[in-house]
Coordinates of C-alpha atoms and ligand atoms in Angstrom, one line a residue:
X1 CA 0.0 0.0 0.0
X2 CA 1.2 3.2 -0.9
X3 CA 1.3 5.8 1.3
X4 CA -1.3 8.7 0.3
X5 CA -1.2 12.1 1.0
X6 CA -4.3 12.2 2.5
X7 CA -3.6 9.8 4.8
X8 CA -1.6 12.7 6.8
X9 CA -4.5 14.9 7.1
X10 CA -6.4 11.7 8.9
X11 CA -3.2 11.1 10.9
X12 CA -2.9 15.2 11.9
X13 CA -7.1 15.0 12.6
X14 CA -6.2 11.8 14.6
X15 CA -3.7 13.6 16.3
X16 CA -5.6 16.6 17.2
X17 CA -8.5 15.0 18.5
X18 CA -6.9 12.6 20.8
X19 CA -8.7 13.9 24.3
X20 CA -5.9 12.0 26.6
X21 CA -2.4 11.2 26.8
X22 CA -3.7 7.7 26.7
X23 CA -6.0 8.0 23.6
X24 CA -2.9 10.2 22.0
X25 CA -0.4 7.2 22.7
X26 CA -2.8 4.6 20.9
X27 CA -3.4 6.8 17.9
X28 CA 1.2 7.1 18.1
X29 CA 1.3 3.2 18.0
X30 CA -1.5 3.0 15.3
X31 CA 0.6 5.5 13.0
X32 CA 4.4 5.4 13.7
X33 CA 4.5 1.7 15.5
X34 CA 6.2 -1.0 14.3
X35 CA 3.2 -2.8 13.0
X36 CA 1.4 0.8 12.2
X37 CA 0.4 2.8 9.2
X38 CA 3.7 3.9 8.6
X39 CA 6.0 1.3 8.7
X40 CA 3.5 -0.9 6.4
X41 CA 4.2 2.1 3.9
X42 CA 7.9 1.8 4.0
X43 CA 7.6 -1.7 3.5
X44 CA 5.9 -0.9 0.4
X45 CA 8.9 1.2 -1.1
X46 CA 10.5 -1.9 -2.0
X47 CA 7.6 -3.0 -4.6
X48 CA 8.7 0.3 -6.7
X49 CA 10.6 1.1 -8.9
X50 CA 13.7 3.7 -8.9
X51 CA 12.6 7.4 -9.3
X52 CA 9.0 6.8 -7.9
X53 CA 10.7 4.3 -4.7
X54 CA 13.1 8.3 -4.1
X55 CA 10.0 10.2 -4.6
X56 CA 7.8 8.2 -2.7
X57 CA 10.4 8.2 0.2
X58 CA 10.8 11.4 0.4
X59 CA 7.5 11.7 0.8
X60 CA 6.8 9.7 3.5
X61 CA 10.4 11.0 5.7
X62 CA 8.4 14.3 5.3
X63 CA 5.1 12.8 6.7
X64 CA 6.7 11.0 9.6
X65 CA 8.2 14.3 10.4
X66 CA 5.1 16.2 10.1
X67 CA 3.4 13.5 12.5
X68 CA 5.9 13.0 14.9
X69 CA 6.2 16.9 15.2
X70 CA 2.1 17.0 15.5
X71 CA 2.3 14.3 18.3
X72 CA 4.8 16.2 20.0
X73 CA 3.1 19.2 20.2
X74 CA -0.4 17.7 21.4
X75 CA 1.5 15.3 24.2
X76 CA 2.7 19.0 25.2
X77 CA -0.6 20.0 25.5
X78 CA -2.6 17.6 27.0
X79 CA 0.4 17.3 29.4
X80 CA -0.1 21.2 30.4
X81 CA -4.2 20.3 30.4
X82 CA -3.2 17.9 32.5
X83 CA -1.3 19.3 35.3
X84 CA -4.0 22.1 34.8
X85 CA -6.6 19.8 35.9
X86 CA -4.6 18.8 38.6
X87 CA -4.4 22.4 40.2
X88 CA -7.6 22.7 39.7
X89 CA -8.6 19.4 41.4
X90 CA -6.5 20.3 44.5
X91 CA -6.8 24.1 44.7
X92 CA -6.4 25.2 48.4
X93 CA -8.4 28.0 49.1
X94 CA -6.2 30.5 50.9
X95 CA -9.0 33.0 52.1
X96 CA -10.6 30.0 53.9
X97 CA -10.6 30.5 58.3
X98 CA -8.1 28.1 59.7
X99 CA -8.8 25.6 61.7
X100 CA -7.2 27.2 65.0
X101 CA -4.5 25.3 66.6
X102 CA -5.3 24.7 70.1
X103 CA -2.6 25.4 72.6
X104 CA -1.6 22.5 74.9
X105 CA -0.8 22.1 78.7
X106 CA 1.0 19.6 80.9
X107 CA -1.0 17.9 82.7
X108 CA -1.7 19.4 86.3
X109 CA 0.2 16.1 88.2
X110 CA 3.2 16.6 86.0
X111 CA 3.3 20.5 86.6
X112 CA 2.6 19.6 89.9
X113 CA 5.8 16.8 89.8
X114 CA 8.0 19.3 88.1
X115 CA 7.9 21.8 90.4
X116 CA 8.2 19.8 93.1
X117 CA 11.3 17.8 91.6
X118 CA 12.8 21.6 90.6
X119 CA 12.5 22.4 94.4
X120 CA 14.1 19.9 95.4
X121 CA 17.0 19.3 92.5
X122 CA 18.1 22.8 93.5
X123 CA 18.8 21.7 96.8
X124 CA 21.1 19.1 95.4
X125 CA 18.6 15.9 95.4
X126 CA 19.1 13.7 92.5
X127 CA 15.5 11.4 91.2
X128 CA 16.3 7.9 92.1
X129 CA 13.7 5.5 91.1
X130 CA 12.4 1.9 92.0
X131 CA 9.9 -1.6 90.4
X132 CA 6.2 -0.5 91.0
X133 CA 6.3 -4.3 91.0
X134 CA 7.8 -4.9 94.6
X135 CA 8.8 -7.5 97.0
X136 CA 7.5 -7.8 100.8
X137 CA 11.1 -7.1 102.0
X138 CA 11.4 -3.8 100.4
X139 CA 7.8 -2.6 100.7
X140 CA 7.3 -4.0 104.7
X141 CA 10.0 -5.6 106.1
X142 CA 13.1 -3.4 105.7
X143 CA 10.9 -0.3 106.3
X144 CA 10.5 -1.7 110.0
X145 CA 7.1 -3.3 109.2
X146 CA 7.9 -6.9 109.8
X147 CA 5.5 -10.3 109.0
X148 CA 3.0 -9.0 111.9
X149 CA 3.4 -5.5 111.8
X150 CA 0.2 -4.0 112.3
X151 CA 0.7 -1.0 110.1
X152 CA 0.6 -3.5 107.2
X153 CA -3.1 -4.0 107.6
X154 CA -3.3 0.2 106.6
X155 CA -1.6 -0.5 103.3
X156 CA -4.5 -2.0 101.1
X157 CA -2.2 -3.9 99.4
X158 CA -2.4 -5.5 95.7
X159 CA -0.9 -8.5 95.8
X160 CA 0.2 -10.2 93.2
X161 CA 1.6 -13.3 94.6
X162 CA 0.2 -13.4 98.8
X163 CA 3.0 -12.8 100.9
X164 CA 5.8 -11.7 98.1
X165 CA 5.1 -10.0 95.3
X166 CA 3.3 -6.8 95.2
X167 CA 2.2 -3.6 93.6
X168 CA 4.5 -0.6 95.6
X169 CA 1.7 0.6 98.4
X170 CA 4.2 3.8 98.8
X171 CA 7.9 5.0 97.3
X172 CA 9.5 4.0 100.6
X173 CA 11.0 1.3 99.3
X174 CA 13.1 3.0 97.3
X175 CA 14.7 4.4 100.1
X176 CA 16.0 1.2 101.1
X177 CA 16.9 0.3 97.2
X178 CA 19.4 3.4 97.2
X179 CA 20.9 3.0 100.3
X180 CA 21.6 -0.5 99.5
X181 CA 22.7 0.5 95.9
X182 CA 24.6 3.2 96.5
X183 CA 25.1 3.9 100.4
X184 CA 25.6 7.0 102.1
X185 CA 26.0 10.1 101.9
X186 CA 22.5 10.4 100.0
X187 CA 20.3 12.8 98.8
X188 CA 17.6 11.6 97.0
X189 CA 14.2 12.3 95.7
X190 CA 11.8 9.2 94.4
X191 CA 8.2 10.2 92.5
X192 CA 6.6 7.4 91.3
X193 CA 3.1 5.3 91.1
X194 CA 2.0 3.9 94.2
X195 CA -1.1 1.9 94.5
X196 CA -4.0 1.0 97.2
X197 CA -7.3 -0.6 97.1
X198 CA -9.3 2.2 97.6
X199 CA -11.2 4.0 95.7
X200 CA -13.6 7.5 96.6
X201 CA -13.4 10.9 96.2
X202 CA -10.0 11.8 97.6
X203 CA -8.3 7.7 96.7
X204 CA -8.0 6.4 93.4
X205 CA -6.2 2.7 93.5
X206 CA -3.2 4.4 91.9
X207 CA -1.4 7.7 92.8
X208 CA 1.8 9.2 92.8
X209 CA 4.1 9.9 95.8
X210 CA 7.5 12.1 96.1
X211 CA 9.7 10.3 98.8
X212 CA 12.8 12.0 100.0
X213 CA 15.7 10.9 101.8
X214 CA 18.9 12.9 103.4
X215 CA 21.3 10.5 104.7
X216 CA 24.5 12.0 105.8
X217 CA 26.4 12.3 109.7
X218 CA 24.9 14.4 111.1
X219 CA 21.1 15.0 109.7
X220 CA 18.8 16.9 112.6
X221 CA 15.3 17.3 112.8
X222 CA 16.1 21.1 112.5
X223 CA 17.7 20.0 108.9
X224 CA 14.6 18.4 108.1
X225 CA 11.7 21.3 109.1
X226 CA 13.6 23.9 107.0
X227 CA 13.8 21.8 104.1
X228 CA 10.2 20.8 104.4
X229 CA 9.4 24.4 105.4
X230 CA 11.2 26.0 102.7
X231 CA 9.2 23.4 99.9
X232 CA 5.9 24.5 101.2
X233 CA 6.6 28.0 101.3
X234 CA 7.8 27.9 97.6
X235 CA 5.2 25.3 96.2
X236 CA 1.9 27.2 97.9
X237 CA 2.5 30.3 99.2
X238 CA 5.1 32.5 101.1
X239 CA 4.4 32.9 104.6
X240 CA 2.0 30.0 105.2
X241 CA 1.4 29.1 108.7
X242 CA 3.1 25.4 109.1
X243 CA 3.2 22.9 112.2
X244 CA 4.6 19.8 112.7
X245 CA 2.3 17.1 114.4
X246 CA 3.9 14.5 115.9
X247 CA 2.7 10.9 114.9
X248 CA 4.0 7.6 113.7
X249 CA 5.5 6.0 110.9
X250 CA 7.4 2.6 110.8
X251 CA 10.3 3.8 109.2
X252 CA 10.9 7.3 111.6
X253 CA 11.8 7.9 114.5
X254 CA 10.6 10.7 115.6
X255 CA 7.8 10.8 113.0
X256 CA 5.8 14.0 112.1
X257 CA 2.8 15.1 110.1
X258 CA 3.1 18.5 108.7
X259 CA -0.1 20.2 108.3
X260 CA -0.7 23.8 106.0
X261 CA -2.9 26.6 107.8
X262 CA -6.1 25.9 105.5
X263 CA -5.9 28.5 102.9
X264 CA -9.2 27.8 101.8
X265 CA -11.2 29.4 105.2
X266 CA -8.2 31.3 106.6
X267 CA -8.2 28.6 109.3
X268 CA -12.3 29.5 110.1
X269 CA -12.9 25.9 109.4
X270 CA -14.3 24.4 105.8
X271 CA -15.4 21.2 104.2
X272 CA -11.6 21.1 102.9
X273 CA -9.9 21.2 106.6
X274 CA -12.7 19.3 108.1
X275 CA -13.4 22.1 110.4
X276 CA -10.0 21.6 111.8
X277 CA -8.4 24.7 110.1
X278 CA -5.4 23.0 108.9
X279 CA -4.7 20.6 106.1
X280 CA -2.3 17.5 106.0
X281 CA 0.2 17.7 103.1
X282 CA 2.9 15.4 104.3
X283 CA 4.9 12.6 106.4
X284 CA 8.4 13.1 107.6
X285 CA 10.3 12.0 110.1
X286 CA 14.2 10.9 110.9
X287 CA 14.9 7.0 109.5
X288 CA 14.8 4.2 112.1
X289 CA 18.1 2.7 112.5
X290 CA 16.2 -0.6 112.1
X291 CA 15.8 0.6 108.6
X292 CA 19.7 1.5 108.3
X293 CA 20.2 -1.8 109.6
X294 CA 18.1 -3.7 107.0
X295 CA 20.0 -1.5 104.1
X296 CA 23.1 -2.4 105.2
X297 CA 23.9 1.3 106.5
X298 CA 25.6 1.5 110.4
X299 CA 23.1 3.3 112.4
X300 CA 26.2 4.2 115.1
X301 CA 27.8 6.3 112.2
X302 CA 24.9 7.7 110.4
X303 CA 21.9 9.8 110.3
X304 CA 18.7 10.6 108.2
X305 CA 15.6 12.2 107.2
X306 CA 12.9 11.3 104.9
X307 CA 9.7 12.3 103.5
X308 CA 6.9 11.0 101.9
X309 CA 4.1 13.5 99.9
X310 CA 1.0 12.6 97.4
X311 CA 1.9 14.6 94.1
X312 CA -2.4 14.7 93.7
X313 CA -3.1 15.7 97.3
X314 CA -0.9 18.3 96.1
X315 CA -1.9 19.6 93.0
X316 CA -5.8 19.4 94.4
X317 CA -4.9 21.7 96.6
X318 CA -2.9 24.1 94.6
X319 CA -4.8 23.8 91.8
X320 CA -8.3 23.5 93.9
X321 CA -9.2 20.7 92.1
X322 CA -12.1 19.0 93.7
X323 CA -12.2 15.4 93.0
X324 CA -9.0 13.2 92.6
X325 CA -10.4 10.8 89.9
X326 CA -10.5 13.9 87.5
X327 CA -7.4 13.9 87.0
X328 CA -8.0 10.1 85.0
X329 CA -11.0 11.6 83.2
X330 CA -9.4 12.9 80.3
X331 CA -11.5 16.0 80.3
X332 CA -9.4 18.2 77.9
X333 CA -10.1 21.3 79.3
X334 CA -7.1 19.3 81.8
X335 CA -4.7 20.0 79.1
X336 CA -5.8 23.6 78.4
X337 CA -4.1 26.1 79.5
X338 CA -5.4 28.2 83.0
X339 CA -5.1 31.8 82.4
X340 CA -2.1 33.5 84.2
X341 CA -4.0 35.3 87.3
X342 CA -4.8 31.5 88.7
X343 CA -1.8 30.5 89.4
X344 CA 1.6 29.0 88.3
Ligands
LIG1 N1 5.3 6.2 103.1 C1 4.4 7.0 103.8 C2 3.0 6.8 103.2 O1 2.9 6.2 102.1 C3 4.7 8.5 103.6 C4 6.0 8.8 104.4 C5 5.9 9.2 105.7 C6 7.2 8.7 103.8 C7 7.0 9.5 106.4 C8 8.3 9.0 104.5 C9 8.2 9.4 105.9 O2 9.5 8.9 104.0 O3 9.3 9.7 106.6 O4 2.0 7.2 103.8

């Protein structure tokens, strides 16, 4: 078959009307491929003779041009169509509102943990930390609560396996751990999970305790109120009227309880203080040498003080929050920022 010149006007109107890159690339194969249009023709060449074979050739060079050149052109444009489409597919509308971004908080127990670790790092306590996953020796016995210690029974104790293994009821025992590990002098601070069986408006069955612990030669219970005095002064307020009740702990010897004027009344008596005027923040007291003894430390030689506060009874105070099982909701408004005039 010879290759007439009207066949390049049906190739060009082909061409042309090709709608896709696709449709364009079929009518390419049906003209120029290797079984197309084209090819067929030159194959034909050889059926004539001389002059009309270079005539004919010539020809045909000039209409592969022309096509290839028209094929080029329209792959340009549907290209440019294309990415056109595109755009116009995914146009972002710029005047459009935004969606707000909505600041973020920490979490009122860990502001409540950081400034209470601060306090402390800057008078020279390192965090040392212990297994919520404790045995009876570190939880009970080395704190001077042996097999039939009575104080066990307050404890509420999860118990994984009766009699050995159990869920930390407090961070005391990581006192003992870091005496053991790394013996005195020691300054250390422990916040961690502790968990009770209880469960009410002021217990959940997990909360978080700071301990501390000051082991050195010559620790007084002087030491100890100015340290404790000086933390609840700069985590509440300047100037709050403190006392130290005497009372008992295992583990101390003497033992206090250190009670905050209630700054919710000014001491006229509230639901808060239970009438009493004053509100209970934390145990202290200077470490039994029974509790030296079981970490390996010589009572004769050494001294110590140590404290033990809940990082929610804490923040619900300083934060007046009312209910401790709030702080598990997940309400966001948790994570929102407080404005600036309530407080740090
Ligand atoms: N472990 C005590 C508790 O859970 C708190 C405590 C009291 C810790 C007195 C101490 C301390 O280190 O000296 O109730």
């Amino acid at each position: 078959m010879a290759f007439e010149p009207e066949f390049l006007d049906s190739a060009l109107a082909a061409i042309s009307s090709a709608g896709t890159l696709a449709e364009l690339d079929r009518v390419r194969v049906h003209w120029l491929g290797r079984q197309g249009i084209l090819s067929e023709a030159f194959r034909q060449l050889a059926t004539l003779s001389g002059a009309e074979r270079s005539a004919a050739g010539q020809g045909l060079n000039r209409a592969r041009d022309a096509i290839e050149e028209a094929i080029r052109k329209r792959r340009e444009s549907l290209e440019s169509d294309d990415v056109q489409r595109q755009l116009a597919r995914k146009r972002v509308d710029v005047t459009l509102p935004g969606r707000g971004v909505l600041p973020g908080a920490l979490h009122p127990l860990t502001q409540a943990r950081l400034l209470i670790e601060n306090h402390f790092q800057g008078s020279g306590f390192t965090i040392a930390t212990g297994p919520e996953i404790e045995d009876d020796f570190h939880n009970f016995t080395a704190l001077n609560m042996g097999p039939d210690h009575p104080a066990r029974a307050a404890h509420d104790t999860f118990y994984l396996d009766p009699g050995s293994i159990l869920l930390r009821t407090h961070t005391s025992p990581v006192q003992v751990r870091a005496l053991r590990r790394w013996g005195p002098p020691l300054r250390i601070m422990a916040p961690g999970r502790v968990y009770r069986r209880d469960s009410d408006l002021t217990h959940t069955p997990m909360f978080h305790q700071v301990e501390g612990l000051v082991v050195d030669r010559e620790i007084s219970w002087a030491e100890m109120t100015g340290l404790l005095s000086d933390f609840l002064h700069a985590f509440f307020t300047e100037g709050l009227k403190i006392r130290f009740r005497p009372s008992y702990f295992p583990f101390t010897e003497p033992s206090a309880e250190v009670d905050l004027e209630c700054f919710f009344c000014a001491q006229k008596g509230c639901r808060v203080c239970k009438q009493s005027g004053w509100i209970e923040v934390l145990g202290c007291g200077l470490v039994h040498p029974e509790v030296f003894r079981q970490s390996g430390v010589d009572p004769g030689e050494w001294s110590g003080l140590a404290f033990g506060m809940g990082i929610e009874r804490l923040a619900m105070l300083k934060y007046r929050i009312g209910d401790i099982r709030w702080f598990y909701d997940n309400d966001l408004r948790f994570l929102t920022p407080r404005p600036a005039a309530s407080g740090s």
